[in-house]
PDB file of C-alpha atoms and ligand atoms in Angstrom:
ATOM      1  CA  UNK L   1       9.426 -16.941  10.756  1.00 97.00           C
ATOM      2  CA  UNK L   2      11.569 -17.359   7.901  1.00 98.00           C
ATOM      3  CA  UNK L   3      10.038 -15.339   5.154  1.00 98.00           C
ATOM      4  CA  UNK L   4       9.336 -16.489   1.238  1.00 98.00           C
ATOM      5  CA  UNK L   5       8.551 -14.547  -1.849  1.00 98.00           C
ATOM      6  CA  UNK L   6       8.115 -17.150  -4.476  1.00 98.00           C
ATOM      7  CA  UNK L   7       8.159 -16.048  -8.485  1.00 98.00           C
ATOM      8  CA  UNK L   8       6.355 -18.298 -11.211  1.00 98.00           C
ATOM      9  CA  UNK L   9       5.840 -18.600 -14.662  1.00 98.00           C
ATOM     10  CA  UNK L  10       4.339 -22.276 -14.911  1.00 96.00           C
ATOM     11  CA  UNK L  11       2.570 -24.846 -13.452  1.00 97.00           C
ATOM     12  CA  UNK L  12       3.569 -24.562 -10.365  1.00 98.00           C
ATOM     13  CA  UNK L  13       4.301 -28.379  -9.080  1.00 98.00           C
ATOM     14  CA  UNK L  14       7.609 -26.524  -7.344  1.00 98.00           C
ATOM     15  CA  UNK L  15       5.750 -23.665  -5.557  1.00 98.00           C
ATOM     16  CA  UNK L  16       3.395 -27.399  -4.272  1.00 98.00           C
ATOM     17  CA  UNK L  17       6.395 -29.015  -3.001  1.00 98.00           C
ATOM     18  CA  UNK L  18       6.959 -25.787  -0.964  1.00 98.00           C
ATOM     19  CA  UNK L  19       3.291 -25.332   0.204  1.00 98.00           C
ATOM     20  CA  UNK L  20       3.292 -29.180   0.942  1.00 98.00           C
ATOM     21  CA  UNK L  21       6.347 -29.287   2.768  1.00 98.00           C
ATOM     22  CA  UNK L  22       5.090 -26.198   4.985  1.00 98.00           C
ATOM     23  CA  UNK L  23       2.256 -28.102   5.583  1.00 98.00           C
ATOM     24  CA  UNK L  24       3.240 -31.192   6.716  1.00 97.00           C
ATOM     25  CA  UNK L  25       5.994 -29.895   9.147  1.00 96.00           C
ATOM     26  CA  UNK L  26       9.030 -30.760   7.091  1.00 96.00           C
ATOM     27  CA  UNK L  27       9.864 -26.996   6.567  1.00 97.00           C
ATOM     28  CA  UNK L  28       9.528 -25.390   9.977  1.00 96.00           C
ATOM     29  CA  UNK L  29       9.038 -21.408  10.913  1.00 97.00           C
ATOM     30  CA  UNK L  30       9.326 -20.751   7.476  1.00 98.00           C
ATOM     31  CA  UNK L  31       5.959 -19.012   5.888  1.00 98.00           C
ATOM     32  CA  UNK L  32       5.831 -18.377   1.945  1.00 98.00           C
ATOM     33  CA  UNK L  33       4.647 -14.303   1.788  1.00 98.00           C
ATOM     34  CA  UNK L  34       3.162 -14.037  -1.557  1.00 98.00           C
ATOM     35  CA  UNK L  35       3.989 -15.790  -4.631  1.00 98.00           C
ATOM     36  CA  UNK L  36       4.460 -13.401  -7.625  1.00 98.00           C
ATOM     37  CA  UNK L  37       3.630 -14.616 -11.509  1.00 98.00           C
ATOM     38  CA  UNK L  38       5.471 -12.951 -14.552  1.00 98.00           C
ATOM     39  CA  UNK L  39       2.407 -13.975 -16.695  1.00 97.00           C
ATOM     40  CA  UNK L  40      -1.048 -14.173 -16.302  1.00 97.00           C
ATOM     41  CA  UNK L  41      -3.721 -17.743 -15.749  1.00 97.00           C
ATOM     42  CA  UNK L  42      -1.089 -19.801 -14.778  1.00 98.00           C
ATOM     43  CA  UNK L  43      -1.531 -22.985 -12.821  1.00 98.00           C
ATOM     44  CA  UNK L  44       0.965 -21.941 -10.345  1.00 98.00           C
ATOM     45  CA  UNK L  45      -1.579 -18.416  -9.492  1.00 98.00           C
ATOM     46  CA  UNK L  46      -4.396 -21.293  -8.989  1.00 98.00           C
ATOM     47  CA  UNK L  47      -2.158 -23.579  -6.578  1.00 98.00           C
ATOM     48  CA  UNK L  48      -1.014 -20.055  -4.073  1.00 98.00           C
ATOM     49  CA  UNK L  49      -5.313 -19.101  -4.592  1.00 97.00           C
ATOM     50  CA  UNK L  50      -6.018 -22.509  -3.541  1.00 98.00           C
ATOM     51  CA  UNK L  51      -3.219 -22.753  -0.903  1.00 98.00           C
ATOM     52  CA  UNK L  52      -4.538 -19.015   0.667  1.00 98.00           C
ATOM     53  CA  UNK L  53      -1.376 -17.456  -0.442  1.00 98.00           C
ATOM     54  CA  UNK L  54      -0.742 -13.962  -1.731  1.00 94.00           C
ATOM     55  CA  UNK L  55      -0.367 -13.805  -5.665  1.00 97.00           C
ATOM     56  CA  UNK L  56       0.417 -11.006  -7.205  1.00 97.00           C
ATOM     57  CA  UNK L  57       0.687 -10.716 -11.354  1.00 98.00           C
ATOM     58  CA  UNK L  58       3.588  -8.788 -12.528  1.00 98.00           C
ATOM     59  CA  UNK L  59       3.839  -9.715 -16.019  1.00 98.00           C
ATOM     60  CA  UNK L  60       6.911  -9.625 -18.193  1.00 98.00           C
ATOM     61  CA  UNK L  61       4.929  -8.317 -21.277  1.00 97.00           C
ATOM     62  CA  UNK L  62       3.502  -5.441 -19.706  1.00 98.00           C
ATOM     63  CA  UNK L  63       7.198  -3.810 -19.471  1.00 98.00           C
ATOM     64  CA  UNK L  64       9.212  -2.788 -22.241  1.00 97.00           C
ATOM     65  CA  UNK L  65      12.326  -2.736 -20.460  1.00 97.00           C
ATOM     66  CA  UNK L  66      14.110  -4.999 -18.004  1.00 96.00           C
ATOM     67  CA  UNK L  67      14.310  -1.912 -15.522  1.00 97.00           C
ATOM     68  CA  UNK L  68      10.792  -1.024 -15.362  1.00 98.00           C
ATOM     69  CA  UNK L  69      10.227  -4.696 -14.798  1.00 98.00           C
ATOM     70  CA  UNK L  70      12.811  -5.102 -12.082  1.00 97.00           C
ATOM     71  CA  UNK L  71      11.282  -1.969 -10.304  1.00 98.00           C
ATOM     72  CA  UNK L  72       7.684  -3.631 -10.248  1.00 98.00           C
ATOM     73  CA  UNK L  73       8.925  -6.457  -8.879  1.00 98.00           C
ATOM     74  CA  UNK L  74      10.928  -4.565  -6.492  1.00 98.00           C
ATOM     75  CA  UNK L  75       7.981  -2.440  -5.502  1.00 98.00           C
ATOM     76  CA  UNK L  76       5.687  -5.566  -5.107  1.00 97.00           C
ATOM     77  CA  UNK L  77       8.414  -7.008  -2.664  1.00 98.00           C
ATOM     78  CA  UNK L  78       8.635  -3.766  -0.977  1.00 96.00           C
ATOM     79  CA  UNK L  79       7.420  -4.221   3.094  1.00 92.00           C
ATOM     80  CA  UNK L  80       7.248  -7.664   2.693  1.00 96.00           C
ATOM     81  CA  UNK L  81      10.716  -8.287   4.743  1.00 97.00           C
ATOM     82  CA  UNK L  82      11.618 -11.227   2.237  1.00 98.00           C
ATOM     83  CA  UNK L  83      14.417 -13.773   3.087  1.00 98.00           C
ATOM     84  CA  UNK L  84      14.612 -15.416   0.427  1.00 98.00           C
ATOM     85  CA  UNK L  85      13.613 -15.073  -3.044  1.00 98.00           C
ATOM     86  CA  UNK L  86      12.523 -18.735  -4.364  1.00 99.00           C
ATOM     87  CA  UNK L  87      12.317 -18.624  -8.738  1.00 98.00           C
ATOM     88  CA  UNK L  88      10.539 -22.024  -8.868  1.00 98.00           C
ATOM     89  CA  UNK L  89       9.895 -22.273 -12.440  1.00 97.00           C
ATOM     90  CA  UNK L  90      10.545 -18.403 -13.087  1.00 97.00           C
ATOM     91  CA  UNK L  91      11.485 -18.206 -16.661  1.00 95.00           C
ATOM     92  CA  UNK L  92      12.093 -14.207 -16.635  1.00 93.00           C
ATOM     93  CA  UNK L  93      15.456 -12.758 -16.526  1.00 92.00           C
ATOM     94  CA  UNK L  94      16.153 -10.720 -13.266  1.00 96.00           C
ATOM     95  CA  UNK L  95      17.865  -7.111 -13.946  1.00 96.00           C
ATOM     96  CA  UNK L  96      20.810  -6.489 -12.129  1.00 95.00           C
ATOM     97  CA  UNK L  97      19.261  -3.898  -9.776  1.00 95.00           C
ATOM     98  CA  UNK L  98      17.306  -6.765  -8.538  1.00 97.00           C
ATOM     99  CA  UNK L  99      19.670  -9.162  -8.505  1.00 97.00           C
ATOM    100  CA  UNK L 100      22.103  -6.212  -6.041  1.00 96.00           C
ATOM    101  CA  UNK L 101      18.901  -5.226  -4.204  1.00 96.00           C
ATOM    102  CA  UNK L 102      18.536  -9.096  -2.710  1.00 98.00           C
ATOM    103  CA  UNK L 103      22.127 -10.056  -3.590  1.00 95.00           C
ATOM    104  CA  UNK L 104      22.606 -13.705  -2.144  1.00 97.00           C
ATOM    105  CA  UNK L 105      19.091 -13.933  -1.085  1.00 98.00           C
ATOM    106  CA  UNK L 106      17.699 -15.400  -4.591  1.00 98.00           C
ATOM    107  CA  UNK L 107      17.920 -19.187  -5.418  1.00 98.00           C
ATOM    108  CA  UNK L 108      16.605 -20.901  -8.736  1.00 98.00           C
ATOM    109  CA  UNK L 109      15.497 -24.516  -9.547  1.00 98.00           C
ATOM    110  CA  UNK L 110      17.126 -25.363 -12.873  1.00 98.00           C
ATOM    111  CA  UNK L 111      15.720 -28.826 -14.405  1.00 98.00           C
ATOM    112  CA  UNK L 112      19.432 -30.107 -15.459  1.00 98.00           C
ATOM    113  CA  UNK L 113      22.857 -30.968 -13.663  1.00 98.00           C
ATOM    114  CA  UNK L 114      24.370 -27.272 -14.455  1.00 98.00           C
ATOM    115  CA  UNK L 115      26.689 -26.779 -16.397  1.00 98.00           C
ATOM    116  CA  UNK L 116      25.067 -29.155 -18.502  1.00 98.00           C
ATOM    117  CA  UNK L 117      22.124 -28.186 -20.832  1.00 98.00           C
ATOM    118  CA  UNK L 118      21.235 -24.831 -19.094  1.00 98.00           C
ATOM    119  CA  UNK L 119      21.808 -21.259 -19.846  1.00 95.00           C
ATOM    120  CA  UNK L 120      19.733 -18.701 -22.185  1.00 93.00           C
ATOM    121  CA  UNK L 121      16.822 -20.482 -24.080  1.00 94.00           C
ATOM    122  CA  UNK L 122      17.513 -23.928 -21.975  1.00 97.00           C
ATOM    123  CA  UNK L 123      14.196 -23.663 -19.359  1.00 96.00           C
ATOM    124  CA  UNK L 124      11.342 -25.874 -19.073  1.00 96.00           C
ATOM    125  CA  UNK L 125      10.933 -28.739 -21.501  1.00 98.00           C
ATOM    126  CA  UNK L 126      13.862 -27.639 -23.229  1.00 98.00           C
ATOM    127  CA  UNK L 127      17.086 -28.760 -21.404  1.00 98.00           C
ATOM    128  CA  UNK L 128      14.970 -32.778 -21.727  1.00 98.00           C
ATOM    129  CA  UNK L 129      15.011 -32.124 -25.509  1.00 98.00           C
ATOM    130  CA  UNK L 130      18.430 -30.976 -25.169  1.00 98.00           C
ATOM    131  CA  UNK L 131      19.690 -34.069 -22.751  1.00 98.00           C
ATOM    132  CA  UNK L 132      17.615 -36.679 -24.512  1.00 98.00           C
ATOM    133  CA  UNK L 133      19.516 -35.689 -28.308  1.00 98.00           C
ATOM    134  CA  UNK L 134      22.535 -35.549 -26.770  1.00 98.00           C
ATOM    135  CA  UNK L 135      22.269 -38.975 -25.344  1.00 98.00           C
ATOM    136  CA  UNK L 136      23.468 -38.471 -21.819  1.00 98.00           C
ATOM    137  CA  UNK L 137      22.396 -40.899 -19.466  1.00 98.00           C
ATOM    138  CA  UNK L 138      22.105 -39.100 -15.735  1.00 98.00           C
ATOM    139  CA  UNK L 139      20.130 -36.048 -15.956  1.00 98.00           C
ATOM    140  CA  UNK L 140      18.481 -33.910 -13.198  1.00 98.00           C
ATOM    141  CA  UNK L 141      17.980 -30.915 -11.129  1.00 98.00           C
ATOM    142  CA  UNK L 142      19.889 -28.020  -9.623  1.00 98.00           C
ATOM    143  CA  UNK L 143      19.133 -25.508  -7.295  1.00 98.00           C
ATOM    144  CA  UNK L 144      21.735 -22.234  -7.153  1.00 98.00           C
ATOM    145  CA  UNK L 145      22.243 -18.657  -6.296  1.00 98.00           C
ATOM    146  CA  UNK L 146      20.911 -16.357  -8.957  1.00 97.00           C
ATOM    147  CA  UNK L 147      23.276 -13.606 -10.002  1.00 93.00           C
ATOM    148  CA  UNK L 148      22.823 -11.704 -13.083  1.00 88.00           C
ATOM    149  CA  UNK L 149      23.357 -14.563 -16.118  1.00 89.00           C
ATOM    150  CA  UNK L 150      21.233 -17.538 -16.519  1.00 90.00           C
ATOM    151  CA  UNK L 151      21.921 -20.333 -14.641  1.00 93.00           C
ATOM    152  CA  UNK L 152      25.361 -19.563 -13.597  1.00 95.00           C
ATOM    153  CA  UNK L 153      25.418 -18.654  -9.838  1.00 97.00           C
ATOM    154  CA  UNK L 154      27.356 -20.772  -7.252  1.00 98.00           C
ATOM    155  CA  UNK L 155      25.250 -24.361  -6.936  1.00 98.00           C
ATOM    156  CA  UNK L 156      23.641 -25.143  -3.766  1.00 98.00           C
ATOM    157  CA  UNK L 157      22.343 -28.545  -4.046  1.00 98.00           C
ATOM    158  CA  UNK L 158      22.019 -30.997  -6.999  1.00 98.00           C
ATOM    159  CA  UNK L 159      20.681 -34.404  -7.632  1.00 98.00           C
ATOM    160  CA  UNK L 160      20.560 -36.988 -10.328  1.00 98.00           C
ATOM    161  CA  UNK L 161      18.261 -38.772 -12.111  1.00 98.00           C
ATOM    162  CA  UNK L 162      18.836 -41.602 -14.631  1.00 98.00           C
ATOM    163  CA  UNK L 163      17.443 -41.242 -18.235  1.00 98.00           C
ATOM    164  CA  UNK L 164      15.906 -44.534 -18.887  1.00 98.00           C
ATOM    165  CA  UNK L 165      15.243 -45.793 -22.276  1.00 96.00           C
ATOM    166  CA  UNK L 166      12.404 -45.083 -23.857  1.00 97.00           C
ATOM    167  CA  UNK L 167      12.307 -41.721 -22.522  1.00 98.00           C
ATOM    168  CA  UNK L 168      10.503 -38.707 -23.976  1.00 98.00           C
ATOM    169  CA  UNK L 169      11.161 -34.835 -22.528  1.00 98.00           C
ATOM    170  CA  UNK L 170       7.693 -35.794 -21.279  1.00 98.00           C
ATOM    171  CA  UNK L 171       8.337 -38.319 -19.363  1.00 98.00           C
ATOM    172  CA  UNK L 172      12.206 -37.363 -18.037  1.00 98.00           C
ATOM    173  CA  UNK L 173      10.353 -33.748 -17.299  1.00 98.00           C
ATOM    174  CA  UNK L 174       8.111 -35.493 -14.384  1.00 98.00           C
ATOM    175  CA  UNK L 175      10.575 -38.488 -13.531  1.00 98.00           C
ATOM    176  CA  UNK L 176      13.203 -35.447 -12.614  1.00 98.00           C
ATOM    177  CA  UNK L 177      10.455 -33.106 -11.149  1.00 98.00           C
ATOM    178  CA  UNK L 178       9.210 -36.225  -8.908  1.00 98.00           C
ATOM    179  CA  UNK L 179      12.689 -37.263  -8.289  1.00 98.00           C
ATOM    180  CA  UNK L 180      15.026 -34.344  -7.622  1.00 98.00           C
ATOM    181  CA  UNK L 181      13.248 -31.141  -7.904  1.00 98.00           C
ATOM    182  CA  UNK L 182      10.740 -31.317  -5.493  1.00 98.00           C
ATOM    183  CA  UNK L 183      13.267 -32.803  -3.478  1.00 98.00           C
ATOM    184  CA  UNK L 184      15.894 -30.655  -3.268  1.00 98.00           C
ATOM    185  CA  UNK L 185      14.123 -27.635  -3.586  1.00 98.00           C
ATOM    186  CA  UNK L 186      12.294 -27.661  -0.093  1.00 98.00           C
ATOM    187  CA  UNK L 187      15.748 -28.709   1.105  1.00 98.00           C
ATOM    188  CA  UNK L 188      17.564 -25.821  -0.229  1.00 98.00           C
ATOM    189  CA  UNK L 189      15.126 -23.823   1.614  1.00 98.00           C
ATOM    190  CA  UNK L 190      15.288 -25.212   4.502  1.00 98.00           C
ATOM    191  CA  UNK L 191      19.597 -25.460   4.376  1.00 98.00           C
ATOM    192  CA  UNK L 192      19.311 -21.565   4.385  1.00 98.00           C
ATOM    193  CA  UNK L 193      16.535 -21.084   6.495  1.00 98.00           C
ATOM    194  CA  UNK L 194      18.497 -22.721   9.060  1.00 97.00           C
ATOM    195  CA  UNK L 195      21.625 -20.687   8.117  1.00 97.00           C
ATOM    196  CA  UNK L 196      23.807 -23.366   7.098  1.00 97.00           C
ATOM    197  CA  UNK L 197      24.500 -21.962   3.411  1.00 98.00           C
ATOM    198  CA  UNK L 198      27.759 -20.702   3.341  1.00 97.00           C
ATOM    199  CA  UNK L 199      29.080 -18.885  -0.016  1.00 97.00           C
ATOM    200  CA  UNK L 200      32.686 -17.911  -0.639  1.00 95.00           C
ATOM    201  CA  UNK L 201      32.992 -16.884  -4.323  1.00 94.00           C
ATOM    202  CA  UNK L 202      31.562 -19.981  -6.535  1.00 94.00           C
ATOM    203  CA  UNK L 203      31.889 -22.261  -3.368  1.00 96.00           C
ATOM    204  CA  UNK L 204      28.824 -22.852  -1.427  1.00 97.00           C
ATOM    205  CA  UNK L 205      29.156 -25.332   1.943  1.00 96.00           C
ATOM    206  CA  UNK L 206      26.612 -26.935   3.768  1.00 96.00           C
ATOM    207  CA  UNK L 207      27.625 -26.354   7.859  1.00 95.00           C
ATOM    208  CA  UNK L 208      27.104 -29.398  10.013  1.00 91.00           C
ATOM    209  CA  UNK L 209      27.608 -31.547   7.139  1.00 74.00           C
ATOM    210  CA  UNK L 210      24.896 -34.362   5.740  1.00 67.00           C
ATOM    211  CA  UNK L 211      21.847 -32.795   4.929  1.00 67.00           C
ATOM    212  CA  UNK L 212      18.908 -33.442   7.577  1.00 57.00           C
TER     213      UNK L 212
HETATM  214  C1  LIG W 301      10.558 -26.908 -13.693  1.00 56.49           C
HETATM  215  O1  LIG W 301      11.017 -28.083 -14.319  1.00 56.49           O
HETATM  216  C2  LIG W 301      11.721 -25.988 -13.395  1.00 56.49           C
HETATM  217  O2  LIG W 301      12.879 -26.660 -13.006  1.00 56.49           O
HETATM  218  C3  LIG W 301      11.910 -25.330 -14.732  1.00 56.49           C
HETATM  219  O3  LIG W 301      10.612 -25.131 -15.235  1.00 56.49           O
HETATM  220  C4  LIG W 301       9.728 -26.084 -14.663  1.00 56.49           C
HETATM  221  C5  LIG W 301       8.631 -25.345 -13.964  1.00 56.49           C
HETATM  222  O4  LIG W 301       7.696 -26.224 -13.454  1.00 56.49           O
HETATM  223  N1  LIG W 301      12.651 -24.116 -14.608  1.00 56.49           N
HETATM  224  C6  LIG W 301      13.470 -23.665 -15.551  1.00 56.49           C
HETATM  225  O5  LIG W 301      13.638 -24.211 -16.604  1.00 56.49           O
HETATM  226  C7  LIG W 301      14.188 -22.371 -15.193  1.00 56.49           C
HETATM  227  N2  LIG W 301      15.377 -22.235 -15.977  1.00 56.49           N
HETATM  228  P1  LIG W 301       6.670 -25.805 -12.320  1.00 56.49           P
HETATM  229  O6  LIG W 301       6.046 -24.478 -12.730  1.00 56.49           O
HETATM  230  O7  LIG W 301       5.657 -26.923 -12.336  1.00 56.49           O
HETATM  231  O8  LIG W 301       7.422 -25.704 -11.012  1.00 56.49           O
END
């Protein structure tokens, strides 16, 4: 089995698409281990609950340093054997201890096509408020590496979505979660799962070509 650790902050409709796509066979001999919240009541802690997952609560606020919080988390992961490290919808910073601890072996869903409309303060809603003003007409989602920055390890997969007009951050929020997150999200995982991620500085390749 192909291990998971998943972090959350939100309301969890990525950590779904994972549970989902476990359970109806379209991610194979891959298991999510525990999910891990950086805050507390959050919708995602009620999906892993309902789901029978793990959830642990390791929140942000309760650490007054980004070292004492990477060492919690590090401690919560500790025996767990984690492949990967999914941050679906994880809007802490990771310290770089962390980051060298699982080096390679952390990917992030960002709801943008990075470099566009990402970096510090750009999570969540925001980058849709930030597309939508600037008038861009393609949006969606990426899923990367995380190093130490925000939002600025080697890309993975990525996957557009057309603003239509009309459009609030409401609604281009859910047409790009519906669209291209919880697409290419699950098939991120399952890419490097199977071992066909390949990373050679900011390249990434997918081996054996078109993705299955
Ligand atoms: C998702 O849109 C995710 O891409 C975004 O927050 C939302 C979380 O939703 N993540 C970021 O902005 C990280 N930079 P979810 O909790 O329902 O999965």
């Amino acid at each position: 089995m192909f291990r998971l650790a998943v972090f959350v902050s939100g309301g969890g409709t990525n950590l779904q698409a994972l549970i989902d796509r476990i359970a109806d066979n379209s991610l194979r001999d891959i298991e999510i281990c525990c999910v891990i919240a950086s805050k507390y009541h959050t919708g995602a802690q009620q999906r892993a609950e309902k789901a029978g997952i793990d959830c642990m609560v390791v929140n942000r606020k309760d650490f007054n340093s980004q070292e004492a919080y990477d060492e919690a988390l590090l401690t919560s992961l500790a025996d767990k054997n984690i492949d990967l490290i999914v941050l679906a919808g994880f809007m802490s910073l990771l310290g770089s201890r962390f980051v060298r601890m699982y080096e390679n072996k952390i990917i992030n869903i960002h709801p943008s096509l990075i470099p566009a409309f990402c970096g510090h303060g750009l999570y969540g809603i925001r980058p849709h408020r930030a597309a939508l003003e600037y008038g861009v007409k393609v949006s969606g989602a990426t899923v990367h590496y995380v190093d130490e920055e925000y939002d600025t390890g080697p890309i993975i997969l990525q996957k557009a979505v057309e603003v239509k007009s009309g459009d609030t951050p409401e609604t281009l929020q859910l047409r790009i979660m519906q669209e291209a997150e919880q697409i290419i999200l699950p098939q991120a995982v399952a890419l490097i799962a199977a071992g066909r991620v390949r990373i050679s500085g900011r390249q990434t390749y997918i081996i054996g070509g078109e993705i299955k």
